[in-house]
Amino acid sequence: MSDVAASKGAEAARRGPFAGLNLDTRASGVTLADAGPCARFLLRGGGAAALAVGMALHLDMPREAYGCATDDAGRAMLWLGPDEWMLVAPEDDAAALTQKLDAALNDLAHALTDISHRNAGLIVRGPQVADAINAGCPLDLDIKAFPVGACTRTLLAKAEIVLWRIEADAFRIETTRSFAPYVVALLQQAARDQD
Amino acid sequence: MGTFSFGSLLRNAMAGHKDWPRQWRAPDPKPAYDAIIVGAGGHGLATAYYLAKEHGVRNVAVLEKGWLGGGNTGRNTTIIRSNYLWEESEALYDHAVKLWEGLSHELNYNVMYSPRGVLMLAHNIHDIQVFKRHVHANRLAGIDNEWLTAEQAKEFCPPLNIAPGMRYPVLGAALRRRGGVARYDAVAWGYARAADRLGVDIIQNCEVKGIRRDANGAVTGVETTRGDIATKKIGVVAAGHTSVVMSMADVRMPLESFPLQALVSEPVKPVMPCVVMSNTIHAYISQSDKGELVIGAGTDQYISYSQTGGLHITTHTLDAICELFPMFRRMRMLRNWGGIVDVTPDRSPIIGKTPVPGLFVNCGWGTGGFKATPGSGHVFAATIARDEPHPIAAPFTMERFVTGRLIDEAAAAAVAH
Amino acid sequence: MLLILCPYCGPRAEIEFRCGGESHIERPGPYSEVDDGAWADYLFTRKNPKGEHRERWLHAAGCRQWFNVARDTVSHTILAVYPMGKTRPPTEAGT
Amino acid sequence: MSDMAQPNRLPAGGAIEGRVDRNRPLAFTFDGKSYSGYAGDTLASALIAAGVKLIGRSFKYHRPRGIFSAGPEEPNALIELRGGARREPNTRATTIELYDGLEAASQNRWPSLAFDILAINQIASPLFVGGFYYKTFMWPASFWEKVYEPLIRRAAGLGRASESPDPDHYEKAYAFCDVLVVGSGPAGLAAALAAGRSGARVILCEDDAQLGGRLLSERQTIDDAPAHLFAAAAGGELRSLPNVCVMSRTQVFGAYDSEVYGALERVADHVTAPAAGVPRQRFWHIAAKRCVNAMGATERPIVFGGNDRPGVMLASAVRTYLNRFGVLPGRKAVVFTTNDDGWRTAADLVAAGAQVEAVVDPRASVDENLTKAAAAGGVRVLLGGYIVNVTGGARGVTSAIVSVAGKRQILTADLVAVSGGWNPQVALTTHRGGKPRWSDALSTFVPGDLPDGMTVAGAANGDLGLAESLRKGSEAGAAAAAACGFSAAPAPQPRAEDEPTAVAPLWHVAESRHKAFVDLQNDVTADDITLAHAEGFRSIEHLKRYTTLGMATDQGKTSNLNGHAMMAALTGQAMSDVGTILSRPPHQPVAIGAFAGHHRDRHFRPTRHTAGHAWALENGAVMVEAGPWLRPQYFPRSGEKDWLTTVVREVRTVRSVVGVCDVSTLGRIDIQGRDAAAFLDRVYVNTFSTLPVGKARYGVMLREDGFVMDDGTTSRFAEDHYVMSTTTANAAKIMQHLEFCHQALWPELDVSMVSVTEQWSQYAVAGPKARELLMQLYGPDVDLSNDALPYMGCREIPLRGIPTRLFRISFSGELAYELAVPARYGAAVLEALMALCGALGGCPYGTEAQSVMRIEKGHVAGNELNGQTVARDLGLGRMMSTKRDYIGRVMAGRPALMAPDRPTLVGIRPVEKGRRLTAGAHILPGGAAAVAANDQGYVTSVAYSPTCEGWIGLALVVNGPARHGERVHAFDAMRNNDQDVVICSPVFVDPEGVRLRG
């Protein structure tokens, strides 16, 4: 009789998208780090659903492009489209969140989908970070054009990403799991080219 | 008589080349013609030539809004092949290849048809299956096409990178040995000169502004920037501008016009012995006799009538070229230009009659029309002369989109260069 | 590369978008009453104009929304941008 | 450094000494011979210093050629730079910064530059006129392919491309600014300063290594100091501004839609090789709100006999070599100019200590200050004169024959400096279709209608005067910044002179009887223009194509205008009517590798791996491309002689015991909403609203044109919640299709789609012992009995706290499940599964075994779902609902798609047991000839079936279903494997489906 949990324990049984990848950029200007596991939900729905979620989580739901709302519980609500938001939260918050949201959304038209495992989160940091990301990203990342807190779905070369500026010199890049090696390799090369 | 030959070249050399006649006249439009061809590209000029040569219809005008051969004829990557999937296509393109073989002599103009072989690369199991299916279908239709292993492909085209480490390794290739390239300008000029000598009026800088029709809707003539011209038969061969011209007769077409880009490198000594195509990673390359690498890029995603394309389209093709030919990375791109290609839903052309009596159309060649030039003109001329589709042209009607009898080469090749 | 004004995200690079071709074409129906000709028209016949063209674009690597664009097919100038389902606002070119 | 080594280097401390760094001597070789120069030299200036005159051979006639210019317009001095994998043919000596150890070689000559066999072409040159090849090489017919073309190809081409992969890498990047300034001459610097001081984001691109443009080449003053000092100071200020980015060694090569500019930065071309990790070049995609185009102008030569001889040089280039590089291109010079500017060359030569025999100017009279200055320098002035011929050879110019008022005189000279006036660099203004405007005053084309957001300043706009360039530049810079919302207090204008620039047009010295070159690089002569005119190639586009005028690597920078003007003279057209060739990017040639940038090797396109990838590799899987993914193709074991042995073993194991296959790459779309069911009913041909919760159903989707688009199973987990699966290849396409259907066709429906392909790792567990295996995995308290989870059932079952989904679906035809677990657990669950699987005597299987089993079962896949088949062709017609509308319903009913004689899915078996079948083979009636007319279909998929112990296949055959049992012929064009086959049912295994329901 064998099974995952018994043989390893659920924690140990997990393997993140960056497992086995070397994140060292060998560059001074830019570093990469695994954002680690966390709870992610994709919320699709109309204004009513957004309103309900905002109230339930005490978050001022972003209603416009690049918008993002965060709280000190480490929850962040990212605007991805007029009917689409991504909610990122600490992993142990997942159960509580699901409950709250199901209750709040109950009979409103909406779709709430767990994508915690679908995405890979990467923290890219350093004085040259914007230049490195611009090696593949067609957005103007000047601090005035894309200020701290700004987020959007976009491209990094041939990978689709969600780009989120968490500090003046740091971005969080969310991509789908299987693109992680490509994104890492591209940023490593770009980081070296900045030196 | 200005017949070209080494002798005439020698004689004229002695005479300081002062006695060469014009290769074609610059006539003013006559009030009326038996037939008018709209568009003096390769297809249009070939149509006029075969009308005069094979059907005795010599009172023909070819109207060109710019200068002859200035459209896609002068902007393409000159790939010639006939290894298409469907019997209808095979018949049409092979008809063309057969005419290519003797064209220089037919026209007394060296069009430099160079059957140096066309390699179509397979990068995955799907490609292999599709290309092998082509090989079987082509052989059944009596068209040469053979399958090569990656090593054989490398032998045929030494600069080709077949390293297994590639993102899309070369797993094999289909080879059409009698495929190749030709000197695109010479094709237009050769047909123009030959048609002109048969009495065809080639009228440049003459834009068609309207199509005149009688009470029954039949065509009676055209309105142009150089005056009105009467005729009972109009053959529209306007490539990217077909929709615009056809709308003058209230005919709406199943066409969209996209910018297609091509580019050449600086000239170097011979490095590329053949034509190489990869539909999977979008690379089309050969080397001109002048030494330039001639590279075909893709189309932009939107309709356009400007002969410019997006930088990212060129880039997408060149990164593929660098994968297949890492030794070309240091070579420099010299010129990058665009043409306007008219594309049908099934990526096969439309050749034949239209709902308007006396109005004929030859269009929808998309990204691959050059290779068909002689065949296209030949069957279109017959269609116009007899007022009924030439047997080879018959399947390429507009009605096929209603009946569903498509000739779907789209599924067979991402881009039908 | 075009800079396209997404009605939801603002100006963004063309590579984030997909062009869906001619807009304002209605899917025929009810199915029992429409002949193949009308369907072929809907699916295949295109204005393909030289000049202003109304077309659908999708901000695929962005907000994932389809919307309408009025664009000049010669100059590539974007004359107007408006959501799906909305009627065409007038532009210089009119129509 | 001795004068012996650099005989033409002007002594330090002289009136003119140049600004190379004489403390940093550099060694280099040309054609294997060692030379030396200084830091700051170009290869061209160093070769001049060394007294090397013969640099190359011309394209067609192999005439000796030297250095003609001092910039990127160079048509003659093309060389092969570097060697081996880094060899760069056709590189302009005039733009290469000298570095220590530089290796250069001449090209297009054999056996040597001095003695070039093909120089014989000069004798035969009367034959080689424009377009001669169209008129001959046709007899005998077979010779074109076998003899003539190979000869032509070998003779053509310039340098030799590298024969091994480029070792360097290239970077690509996006940049953004308010104001892009192109060019750092007086106008560019002034513009950048004005915009930069206003606080706007400015990018200044300069092709040269140093800022300054012509300021580096002229003896002019700004604010009473040498002009190059102004350039240095301006550069310093600009670099100090945080909002300004100064990019030298960066050429802006193209203007594109939406104010995007392409630029190439040469990061490491001025060193032997890039340092580790450093890109050779960087490809910039610059989005600029405004652009100030200050690219300057190119001097125009004059067409006269022998104007291609080594020692004939543009007048401004002579000044560049003197003033910037401190080298003397010749000791005895004749200046031939049609404009005031050219006279400065005479003055500078005199100042440098050279002898100037004469200034020849076709104008009858000129500004007397010019003539005075000339006289003061002891220079003869020959007004109303022309150079009709230049004599000389491989060793360079020996004399110039001048005609004044019909009288000829021979002036001995080793340098002929030529100026026909200046042509503004209009290229960037035309890339988007803008047409230049003819200026009678300058007798050249100046920018006409401009692309959105661009202004042109300085010489690029025809403003040749220094003071005017500075003023117009700073106005343009300020205006561009203001347009972006930035303004600065106007700064005082630097003081400078507007020197005289009057010009009279002269394109061609008609008196010349000797070969006079219009396009030096392509060997297009004045006679070729006449010939083109005679033969009717009169439009400049025809002229270009027929004679190749302007089609060389210099893109006609020094030849187009002269050629067009000469044609205009023949046709009697006004230049304004003649117009210009629409110039295309790139303005200067750009390395192909730079376009590709990072996208190379493994990362040419992303390679996607499933969570089980590592495990598969550890267990010896052979991987195969599946769309963007890599999947295990099969798992060979030691001792298995070939892939077939392995696949057969995998199939047998699955059919007799159990196997596990990673199917994570199949697309999965989470579909929720009150109208989810209604939505699915509209996109599938079959009905999903009737699907009970907890059940899965196989569905087929059509394109709106009636052809099959995709298939897969879709499961219902709640009234308003479905999970759709798509094929791997179509996953993204289907997601987009569904979004389109919702947003564009039925926005009123309450439904939304989310791709969850990567949220889940999914494994097929198939075989008689599949249930046993899963029971062991889930443990005793989970009931997996046939009643609890029947065929086509699905359930969400927690696995020790991990949410999992279990589907009872089968592609193989065996008792089978698909287990979905959150991706981060994917690897661990796979390991657990495989441990159990192994213990039961099962094995992992890959795409090959999967394919064999689906063929045995008659399931269609990519080869049948090829975009050309309709549901009926695949035996799926019965699934098509007749009650309602759905995507593709009506068009699927078109006559040709309903035609009874459409090739339809069947199975085939070889008549000869054990004989191999060929995919793609065509089906012909028994005994019929192998011609297209007899074609009745083709074989779509084949496999060796362990279960049937022989080869089996699927085929699309005319009237297929009615022909089971018929013997037909399979035509194989490749393996000579023609054979008779028997048509049969496409289901070879367990037709009743007992196993999968077991």
PDB file of N, CA and C in Angstrom, chain A residues 15-58:
ATOM      1  N   ARG A  15       6.337  19.630  -6.241  1.00  0.00           N
ATOM      2  CA  ARG A  15       7.491  20.086  -7.005  1.00  0.00           C
ATOM      3  C   ARG A  15       7.086  21.318  -7.812  1.00  0.00           C
ATOM      4  N   GLY A  16       7.746  22.428  -7.533  1.00  0.00           N
ATOM      5  CA  GLY A  16       7.387  23.687  -8.191  1.00  0.00           C
ATOM      6  C   GLY A  16       7.907  23.741  -9.618  1.00  0.00           C
ATOM      7  N   PRO A  17       7.421  24.720 -10.382  1.00  0.00           N
ATOM      8  CA  PRO A  17       7.801  24.845 -11.793  1.00  0.00           C
ATOM      9  C   PRO A  17       9.281  25.167 -12.001  1.00  0.00           C
ATOM     10  N   PHE A  18       9.934  25.681 -10.950  1.00  0.00           N
ATOM     11  CA  PHE A  18      11.344  26.045 -11.116  1.00  0.00           C
ATOM     12  C   PHE A  18      12.278  24.959 -10.585  1.00  0.00           C
ATOM     13  N   ALA A  19      11.677  23.852 -10.101  1.00  0.00           N
ATOM     14  CA  ALA A  19      12.499  22.768  -9.581  1.00  0.00           C
ATOM     15  C   ALA A  19      13.524  22.363 -10.641  1.00  0.00           C
ATOM     16  N   GLY A  20      14.783  22.267 -10.232  1.00  0.00           N
ATOM     17  CA  GLY A  20      15.817  21.830 -11.166  1.00  0.00           C
ATOM     18  C   GLY A  20      16.319  22.927 -12.083  1.00  0.00           C
ATOM     19  N   LEU A  21      15.753  24.138 -11.941  1.00  0.00           N
ATOM     20  CA  LEU A  21      16.249  25.252 -12.755  1.00  0.00           C
ATOM     21  C   LEU A  21      17.197  26.100 -11.921  1.00  0.00           C
ATOM     22  N   ASN A  22      18.332  26.470 -12.510  1.00  0.00           N
ATOM     23  CA  ASN A  22      19.253  27.357 -11.837  1.00  0.00           C
ATOM     24  C   ASN A  22      18.845  28.796 -12.129  1.00  0.00           C
ATOM     25  N   LEU A  23      18.484  29.546 -11.099  1.00  0.00           N
ATOM     26  CA  LEU A  23      17.966  30.905 -11.305  1.00  0.00           C
ATOM     27  C   LEU A  23      19.063  31.966 -11.265  1.00  0.00           C
ATOM     28  N   ASP A  24      20.315  31.530 -11.094  1.00  0.00           N
ATOM     29  CA  ASP A  24      21.406  32.492 -11.010  1.00  0.00           C
ATOM     30  C   ASP A  24      21.588  33.192 -12.362  1.00  0.00           C
ATOM     31  N   THR A  25      21.562  34.538 -12.350  1.00  0.00           N
ATOM     32  CA  THR A  25      21.717  35.260 -13.621  1.00  0.00           C
ATOM     33  C   THR A  25      23.184  35.516 -13.943  1.00  0.00           C
ATOM     34  N   ARG A  26      24.082  35.292 -12.982  1.00  0.00           N
ATOM     35  CA  ARG A  26      25.503  35.629 -13.163  1.00  0.00           C
ATOM     36  C   ARG A  26      25.633  37.065 -13.675  1.00  0.00           C
ATOM     37  N   ALA A  27      24.751  37.924 -13.191  1.00  0.00           N
ATOM     38  CA  ALA A  27      24.790  39.342 -13.573  1.00  0.00           C
ATOM     39  C   ALA A  27      24.598  40.201 -12.336  1.00  0.00           C
ATOM     40  N   SER A  28      25.191  41.389 -12.369  1.00  0.00           N
ATOM     41  CA  SER A  28      25.108  42.231 -11.170  1.00  0.00           C
ATOM     42  C   SER A  28      23.794  43.002 -11.128  1.00  0.00           C
ATOM     43  N   GLY A  29      23.263  43.332 -12.302  1.00  0.00           N
ATOM     44  CA  GLY A  29      22.144  44.263 -12.351  1.00  0.00           C
ATOM     45  C   GLY A  29      20.772  43.671 -12.089  1.00  0.00           C
ATOM     46  N   VAL A  30      20.636  42.360 -12.260  1.00  0.00           N
ATOM     47  CA  VAL A  30      19.323  41.728 -12.172  1.00  0.00           C
ATOM     48  C   VAL A  30      19.422  40.354 -11.526  1.00  0.00           C
ATOM     49  N   THR A  31      18.498  40.079 -10.600  1.00  0.00           N
ATOM     50  CA  THR A  31      18.463  38.745  -9.991  1.00  0.00           C
ATOM     51  C   THR A  31      17.073  38.134 -10.184  1.00  0.00           C
ATOM     52  N   LEU A  32      17.012  36.816 -10.145  1.00  0.00           N
ATOM     53  CA  LEU A  32      15.744  36.089 -10.276  1.00  0.00           C
ATOM     54  C   LEU A  32      15.489  35.291  -8.998  1.00  0.00           C
ATOM     55  N   ALA A  33      14.231  35.206  -8.584  1.00  0.00           N
ATOM     56  CA  ALA A  33      13.884  34.373  -7.435  1.00  0.00           C
ATOM     57  C   ALA A  33      12.505  33.766  -7.634  1.00  0.00           C
ATOM     58  N   ASP A  34      12.337  32.549  -7.164  1.00  0.00           N
ATOM     59  CA  ASP A  34      11.058  31.846  -7.220  1.00  0.00           C
ATOM     60  C   ASP A  34      10.103  32.501  -6.228  1.00  0.00           C
ATOM     61  N   ALA A  35       8.948  32.932  -6.699  1.00  0.00           N
ATOM     62  CA  ALA A  35       7.978  33.564  -5.793  1.00  0.00           C
ATOM     63  C   ALA A  35       7.356  32.528  -4.870  1.00  0.00           C
ATOM     64  N   GLY A  36       7.575  31.256  -5.165  1.00  0.00           N
ATOM     65  CA  GLY A  36       7.089  30.185  -4.296  1.00  0.00           C
ATOM     66  C   GLY A  36       5.614  29.918  -4.491  1.00  0.00           C
ATOM     67  N   PRO A  37       5.137  28.839  -3.868  1.00  0.00           N
ATOM     68  CA  PRO A  37       3.734  28.483  -4.012  1.00  0.00           C
ATOM     69  C   PRO A  37       2.833  29.528  -3.371  1.00  0.00           C
ATOM     70  N   CYS A  38       1.672  29.744  -3.951  1.00  0.00           N
ATOM     71  CA  CYS A  38       0.693  30.634  -3.332  1.00  0.00           C
ATOM     72  C   CYS A  38      -0.675  30.317  -3.919  1.00  0.00           C
ATOM     73  N   ALA A  39      -1.694  30.892  -3.296  1.00  0.00           N
ATOM     74  CA  ALA A  39      -3.055  30.662  -3.781  1.00  0.00           C
ATOM     75  C   ALA A  39      -3.342  31.650  -4.901  1.00  0.00           C
ATOM     76  N   ARG A  40      -3.877  31.142  -6.004  1.00  0.00           N
ATOM     77  CA  ARG A  40      -4.247  32.022  -7.125  1.00  0.00           C
ATOM     78  C   ARG A  40      -5.639  31.637  -7.600  1.00  0.00           C
ATOM     79  N   PHE A  41      -6.468  32.630  -7.782  1.00  0.00           N
ATOM     80  CA  PHE A  41      -7.789  32.387  -8.350  1.00  0.00           C
ATOM     81  C   PHE A  41      -8.012  33.327  -9.509  1.00  0.00           C
ATOM     82  N   LEU A  42      -8.672  32.826 -10.518  1.00  0.00           N
ATOM     83  CA  LEU A  42      -9.083  33.680 -11.625  1.00  0.00           C
ATOM     84  C   LEU A  42     -10.571  33.932 -11.453  1.00  0.00           C
ATOM     85  N   LEU A  43     -10.934  35.201 -11.348  1.00  0.00           N
ATOM     86  CA  LEU A  43     -12.344  35.557 -11.204  1.00  0.00           C
ATOM     87  C   LEU A  43     -12.830  36.165 -12.504  1.00  0.00           C
ATOM     88  N   ARG A  44     -13.865  35.565 -13.050  1.00  0.00           N
ATOM     89  CA  ARG A  44     -14.487  36.175 -14.226  1.00  0.00           C
ATOM     90  C   ARG A  44     -15.935  36.471 -13.905  1.00  0.00           C
ATOM     91  N   GLY A  45     -16.370  37.671 -14.219  1.00  0.00           N
ATOM     92  CA  GLY A  45     -17.742  38.028 -13.927  1.00  0.00           C
ATOM     93  C   GLY A  45     -17.973  39.502 -14.164  1.00  0.00           C
ATOM     94  N   GLY A  46     -19.191  39.948 -13.937  1.00  0.00           N
ATOM     95  CA  GLY A  46     -19.551  41.338 -14.198  1.00  0.00           C
ATOM     96  C   GLY A  46     -19.329  42.218 -12.982  1.00  0.00           C
ATOM     97  N   GLY A  47     -19.862  43.417 -13.078  1.00  0.00           N
ATOM     98  CA  GLY A  47     -19.701  44.396 -12.010  1.00  0.00           C
ATOM     99  C   GLY A  47     -20.224  43.902 -10.669  1.00  0.00           C
ATOM    100  N   ALA A  48     -21.374  43.227 -10.709  1.00  0.00           N
ATOM    101  CA  ALA A  48     -21.986  42.762  -9.460  1.00  0.00           C
ATOM    102  C   ALA A  48     -21.048  41.820  -8.726  1.00  0.00           C
ATOM    103  N   ALA A  49     -20.501  40.876  -9.467  1.00  0.00           N
ATOM    104  CA  ALA A  49     -19.591  39.905  -8.858  1.00  0.00           C
ATOM    105  C   ALA A  49     -18.391  40.631  -8.262  1.00  0.00           C
ATOM    106  N   ALA A  50     -17.854  41.584  -9.047  1.00  0.00           N
ATOM    107  CA  ALA A  50     -16.684  42.330  -8.569  1.00  0.00           C
ATOM    108  C   ALA A  50     -17.016  43.048  -7.272  1.00  0.00           C
ATOM    109  N   LEU A  51     -18.176  43.700  -7.271  1.00  0.00           N
ATOM    110  CA  LEU A  51     -18.610  44.448  -6.084  1.00  0.00           C
ATOM    111  C   LEU A  51     -18.658  43.515  -4.881  1.00  0.00           C
ATOM    112  N   ALA A  52     -19.308  42.378  -5.082  1.00  0.00           N
ATOM    113  CA  ALA A  52     -19.476  41.412  -3.981  1.00  0.00           C
ATOM    114  C   ALA A  52     -18.122  40.960  -3.448  1.00  0.00           C
ATOM    115  N   VAL A  53     -17.220  40.642  -4.357  1.00  0.00           N
ATOM    116  CA  VAL A  53     -15.891  40.179  -3.951  1.00  0.00           C
ATOM    117  C   VAL A  53     -15.169  41.279  -3.182  1.00  0.00           C
ATOM    118  N   GLY A  54     -15.258  42.497  -3.728  1.00  0.00           N
ATOM    119  CA  GLY A  54     -14.608  43.624  -3.077  1.00  0.00           C
ATOM    120  C   GLY A  54     -15.077  43.765  -1.647  1.00  0.00           C
ATOM    121  N   MET A  55     -16.378  43.672  -1.445  1.00  0.00           N
ATOM    122  CA  MET A  55     -16.942  43.824  -0.090  1.00  0.00           C
ATOM    123  C   MET A  55     -16.508  42.668   0.792  1.00  0.00           C
ATOM    124  N   ALA A  56     -16.593  41.459   0.244  1.00  0.00           N
ATOM    125  CA  ALA A  56     -16.267  40.278   1.045  1.00  0.00           C
ATOM    126  C   ALA A  56     -14.815  40.329   1.515  1.00  0.00           C
ATOM    127  N   LEU A  57     -13.926  40.826   0.668  1.00  0.00           N
ATOM    128  CA  LEU A  57     -12.494  40.800   1.005  1.00  0.00           C
ATOM    129  C   LEU A  57     -12.007  42.168   1.490  1.00  0.00           C
ATOM    130  N   HIS A  58     -12.939  43.138   1.583  1.00  0.00           N
ATOM    131  CA  HIS A  58     -12.547  44.501   1.954  1.00  0.00           C
ATOM    132  C   HIS A  58     -11.429  45.003   1.052  1.00  0.00           C
TER     133      HIS A  58
END
